[in-house]
Coordinates of C-alpha atoms and ligand atoms in Angstrom, one line a residue:
M1 CA 36.3 149.1 45.9
K2 CA 37.9 148.5 49.4
I3 CA 39.4 145.2 50.5
H4 CA 40.6 143.9 53.5
L5 CA 42.3 140.7 54.6
F6 CA 42.6 139.9 58.7
N7 CA 43.4 136.5 60.4
I8 CA 40.9 135.8 62.9
A9 CA 42.7 133.3 64.7
N10 CA 44.6 130.0 64.1
F11 CA 43.8 126.8 65.0
K12 CA 45.0 123.1 65.0
V13 CA 43.4 120.3 62.9
D14 CA 44.9 116.9 62.4
G15 CA 47.7 117.3 59.5
G16 CA 46.9 113.6 58.4
A17 CA 42.9 114.4 58.1
M18 CA 44.1 117.8 56.1
F19 CA 45.7 115.9 53.3
G20 CA 43.8 113.0 52.9
V21 CA 45.6 110.2 51.1
I22 CA 48.6 111.9 50.7
P23 CA 51.5 110.3 52.9
K24 CA 52.9 112.0 55.7
A25 CA 56.6 111.7 54.2
L26 CA 55.3 114.2 51.3
W27 CA 52.8 116.7 53.0
S28 CA 55.3 116.9 56.1
R29 CA 58.0 118.6 53.1
V30 CA 55.6 121.2 52.8
Y31 CA 53.5 122.1 55.7
K32 CA 55.0 121.8 59.7
S33 CA 53.2 119.8 62.0
D34 CA 53.8 119.5 65.7
S35 CA 54.9 116.2 68.0
N36 CA 50.7 115.4 67.8
N37 CA 50.9 115.3 64.0
L38 CA 48.5 118.7 64.2
I39 CA 49.1 121.4 61.5
N40 CA 48.3 125.0 62.3
L41 CA 45.5 126.5 60.0
S42 CA 44.6 130.2 60.1
L43 CA 41.0 131.5 59.5
R44 CA 41.5 134.7 57.2
S45 CA 38.2 136.9 56.4
M46 CA 37.8 139.4 53.9
I47 CA 35.9 142.5 54.4
I48 CA 35.1 144.3 51.1
E49 CA 33.0 147.6 50.7
I50 CA 31.2 147.7 47.5
D51 CA 28.6 150.6 46.8
K52 CA 27.1 151.0 49.8
H53 CA 27.6 147.3 51.2
I54 CA 29.9 146.4 53.5
I55 CA 30.4 142.4 53.1
L56 CA 32.4 140.0 55.9
I57 CA 33.5 137.1 54.4
D58 CA 33.5 134.3 57.0
T59 CA 33.4 134.5 60.9
G60 CA 35.5 132.1 62.3
W61 CA 34.7 129.4 65.2
G62 CA 32.7 132.4 67.3
D63 CA 32.7 131.8 70.8
K64 CA 29.6 130.2 71.9
Q65 CA 31.0 126.7 72.5
D66 CA 32.3 125.7 76.4
E67 CA 35.5 125.1 77.1
K68 CA 35.6 121.6 76.3
F69 CA 34.5 122.1 72.7
F70 CA 37.6 124.4 72.3
R71 CA 40.1 122.2 74.1
H72 CA 39.8 120.3 71.2
V73 CA 40.2 123.6 68.5
Y74 CA 43.6 124.9 69.6
L75 CA 42.9 128.4 68.9
N76 CA 46.0 130.3 68.8
G77 CA 47.2 133.6 67.6
G78 CA 45.1 136.2 65.4
E79 CA 43.7 139.3 65.8
G80 CA 40.1 138.2 66.7
L81 CA 36.8 138.7 64.9
I82 CA 35.5 141.8 66.5
E83 CA 38.8 143.4 66.8
G84 CA 40.0 142.3 63.7
L85 CA 37.3 144.3 62.0
A86 CA 38.0 147.4 64.3
I87 CA 41.9 147.5 63.7
N88 CA 40.3 147.8 59.9
G89 CA 37.9 150.5 61.0
Y90 CA 34.1 148.8 61.0
K91 CA 32.3 148.2 64.3
P92 CA 29.8 145.0 63.8
E93 CA 26.9 147.2 63.0
D94 CA 28.6 148.5 59.9
I95 CA 28.1 145.2 58.1
T96 CA 25.5 145.0 55.7
D97 CA 26.2 141.8 54.4
V98 CA 27.3 138.1 56.0
F99 CA 28.9 135.7 53.1
L100 CA 29.4 132.3 54.4
T101 CA 31.0 130.2 51.9
H102 CA 29.4 127.0 54.0
L103 CA 27.7 126.6 57.4
H104 CA 31.0 124.6 58.7
A105 CA 31.7 125.6 62.5
D106 CA 34.8 127.1 61.5
H107 CA 33.4 129.3 59.0
C108 CA 30.2 130.8 60.2
G109 CA 30.5 130.2 64.1
G110 CA 30.7 134.0 64.7
G111 CA 27.9 135.3 63.0
V112 CA 26.0 133.9 65.9
K113 CA 26.6 135.3 69.7
K114 CA 25.5 134.6 73.0
G115 CA 22.3 136.6 73.6
N116 CA 21.6 138.2 77.3
T117 CA 19.2 135.2 78.0
E118 CA 20.6 132.3 79.0
G119 CA 20.3 129.9 76.3
K120 CA 19.2 132.6 73.6
F121 CA 21.1 133.6 70.6
E122 CA 21.5 136.7 68.6
L123 CA 23.0 137.9 65.3
A124 CA 26.8 139.0 65.8
F125 CA 26.4 141.5 63.1
P126 CA 22.4 143.1 63.6
N127 CA 22.0 144.7 60.4
A128 CA 23.4 142.5 58.1
T129 CA 21.9 140.0 55.2
Y130 CA 23.4 136.7 56.2
H131 CA 24.1 135.1 52.4
V132 CA 24.1 130.9 52.3
S133 CA 24.1 128.9 49.1
K134 CA 20.7 126.9 49.3
A135 CA 22.3 124.0 48.4
Q136 CA 24.0 124.5 51.9
W137 CA 21.7 125.4 54.0
D138 CA 19.5 122.8 52.7
W139 CA 22.1 120.3 53.6
A140 CA 23.3 121.6 56.7
V141 CA 19.7 121.9 58.7
K142 CA 19.0 118.1 57.5
N143 CA 22.6 117.5 58.8
N144 CA 24.1 114.1 58.6
L145 CA 26.5 111.7 60.3
R146 CA 29.1 112.5 58.5
E147 CA 29.4 116.3 59.2
E148 CA 27.5 116.0 62.4
D149 CA 30.5 117.7 64.1
A150 CA 30.6 120.7 61.6
Y151 CA 27.1 121.8 61.6
L152 CA 25.9 123.4 65.3
E153 CA 22.5 124.3 65.5
E154 CA 23.4 127.5 67.4
N155 CA 25.3 128.5 64.7
I156 CA 22.4 127.9 62.0
F157 CA 19.3 128.2 63.5
P158 CA 19.5 131.8 64.5
I159 CA 20.4 132.6 61.4
S160 CA 16.7 132.0 59.7
E161 CA 14.9 132.8 62.7
S162 CA 16.1 136.3 62.9
G163 CA 14.7 136.6 59.5
H164 CA 18.0 137.8 58.2
L165 CA 19.0 135.1 55.6
S166 CA 19.4 135.1 52.1
L167 CA 19.6 131.9 50.0
I168 CA 21.7 132.0 47.3
E169 CA 20.9 129.3 44.0
D170 CA 22.9 130.3 41.4
E171 CA 26.7 131.3 40.5
G172 CA 27.2 134.9 39.1
E173 CA 27.6 138.4 40.2
L174 CA 26.3 138.9 43.8
F175 CA 27.2 142.4 43.9
P176 CA 29.4 144.5 41.4
G177 CA 32.8 142.9 40.8
F178 CA 31.6 140.3 43.3
S179 CA 31.0 136.9 41.6
V180 CA 30.0 133.4 43.2
M181 CA 31.6 130.3 42.1
I182 CA 29.3 127.0 44.0
C183 CA 30.7 123.8 44.7
Y184 CA 29.9 120.3 45.8
G185 CA 32.8 118.2 46.4
H186 CA 34.0 119.8 50.3
T187 CA 30.1 120.1 50.9
P188 CA 27.2 121.0 48.4
G189 CA 26.7 124.3 48.0
L190 CA 30.4 125.6 49.0
M191 CA 30.6 129.3 47.5
I192 CA 34.0 130.3 46.5
P193 CA 33.9 134.3 45.9
I194 CA 36.1 135.8 42.4
I195 CA 36.6 139.4 43.1
K196 CA 37.5 142.1 40.8
Y197 CA 39.8 144.4 42.3
K198 CA 41.2 147.2 40.4
D199 CA 43.4 145.3 37.4
K200 CA 43.5 142.1 39.5
T201 CA 41.0 139.2 40.3
L202 CA 41.2 137.8 43.3
V203 CA 39.9 134.2 44.3
Y204 CA 38.9 133.5 47.9
T205 CA 39.7 130.0 48.0
G206 CA 38.1 128.5 51.2
D207 CA 37.8 125.0 51.6
L208 CA 38.1 124.4 48.0
I209 CA 42.1 125.0 48.0
P210 CA 42.4 125.6 51.8
T211 CA 46.4 126.0 51.8
A212 CA 48.8 127.1 49.1
S213 CA 50.0 123.4 49.3
H214 CA 46.4 122.1 48.5
I215 CA 46.5 123.3 44.6
P216 CA 47.9 119.4 43.2
L217 CA 44.4 118.0 41.8
I218 CA 44.9 115.1 44.5
W219 CA 46.1 116.8 47.5
N220 CA 42.9 117.3 49.1
M221 CA 41.3 117.2 52.7
S222 CA 39.7 114.1 53.7
Y223 CA 36.7 116.1 55.2
D224 CA 35.2 116.1 51.7
I225 CA 32.4 114.7 51.1
E226 CA 32.9 113.6 47.3
S227 CA 36.7 114.0 46.5
L228 CA 36.0 113.0 43.2
K229 CA 34.1 116.4 42.5
T230 CA 36.1 118.5 44.7
I231 CA 39.2 117.2 41.7
D232 CA 37.1 118.2 39.1
E233 CA 36.2 121.9 41.0
K234 CA 39.7 122.7 41.2
Q235 CA 40.7 121.4 37.5
K236 CA 38.2 123.8 36.4
L237 CA 38.6 127.2 38.5
L238 CA 42.6 126.3 38.6
E239 CA 42.6 126.4 34.2
E240 CA 40.5 129.6 34.6
A241 CA 42.8 130.9 37.1
L242 CA 46.1 130.0 35.5
A243 CA 44.5 131.3 31.6
K244 CA 42.9 134.6 33.6
N245 CA 45.8 135.7 36.0
Y246 CA 43.7 135.5 39.1
I247 CA 45.3 135.6 42.4
L248 CA 44.4 133.2 44.8
V249 CA 43.9 134.2 48.6
F250 CA 44.2 131.1 51.2
Q251 CA 41.9 131.1 54.1
H252 CA 43.7 128.5 55.8
D253 CA 46.9 128.5 55.2
E254 CA 49.1 129.5 58.3
V255 CA 51.8 130.8 56.0
V256 CA 50.9 131.6 52.6
E257 CA 48.6 134.7 52.0
C258 CA 48.4 134.5 48.1
C259 CA 50.0 133.0 45.3
N260 CA 49.6 133.2 41.4
L261 CA 49.9 130.3 39.4
G262 CA 52.3 128.8 36.8
M263 CA 52.3 125.7 34.4
T264 CA 54.8 122.9 35.4
P265 CA 55.2 119.5 34.3
K266 CA 53.4 118.3 37.3
G267 CA 50.8 120.7 36.4
I268 CA 48.9 124.1 37.9
R269 CA 51.3 125.1 40.7
A270 CA 52.0 128.3 43.0
K271 CA 54.6 130.4 40.8
E272 CA 55.1 133.6 43.2
K273 CA 53.7 133.4 46.9
F274 CA 53.1 137.0 48.6
G275 CA 51.2 138.7 51.2
F276 CA 48.1 140.5 50.8
S277 CA 49.5 143.6 50.9
K278 CA 51.4 143.5 47.7
I279 CA 47.6 143.7 46.1
L280 CA 46.4 146.9 47.6
Ligands
ZN301 ZN1 34.8 122.9 55.5

């Protein structure tokens, strides 16, 4: 197995929305914000080679929307999607499997690109099967007012129209050493990959634990659809991760790439924070 982590881009969101009910007096001690209360989030993707599969986890925002759309996203830094793949030695055509944790625009947008004809779209990874949970697909295509801004037609329907969509119904092993946990609190059908690499187990925590500052059970995003489910799902994952010494890999933490866990009087917390290269 080969494994790579790269940051597609950083973007900014409201810090209050990102920390839900936690007062700024508390979250601002652990996560930096600017004068507009915005915080910078990364968009780390993972590339994993297992047997003949080259799997890409999540694809960032992509670039299909107009300037007005991206004015509210505040993209900054990062390596880019296609450029990040190239740095690690891959072309878009090499990717056999695109694993989408869910269909919110910052996670799946880069999977579909503009076609040559105006108004037409095509897959950015033409040889890949696109994996989405059935629960998330069914939820996203019927859309809802609450997540309307996050589900964009042009990110979603070109996947099914291409015939490359694979719907995952159950938790368990998808590829050898690559298992999936399915969650419902952030959005129904959020998939969390759990990957065995050498003697380690890595959890790509996605939007279940977006940053190291979101490890405490009630430090959750107000974007979550059902916050009580998020708490239960985090607790289950964190207890297993502590017991089995898993390493958490953060998609959205601007600073912290990875950590392991320890028990404290306040509950499970990050023990050591370190860069991904330390795992390799
Ligand atoms: Zn999300």
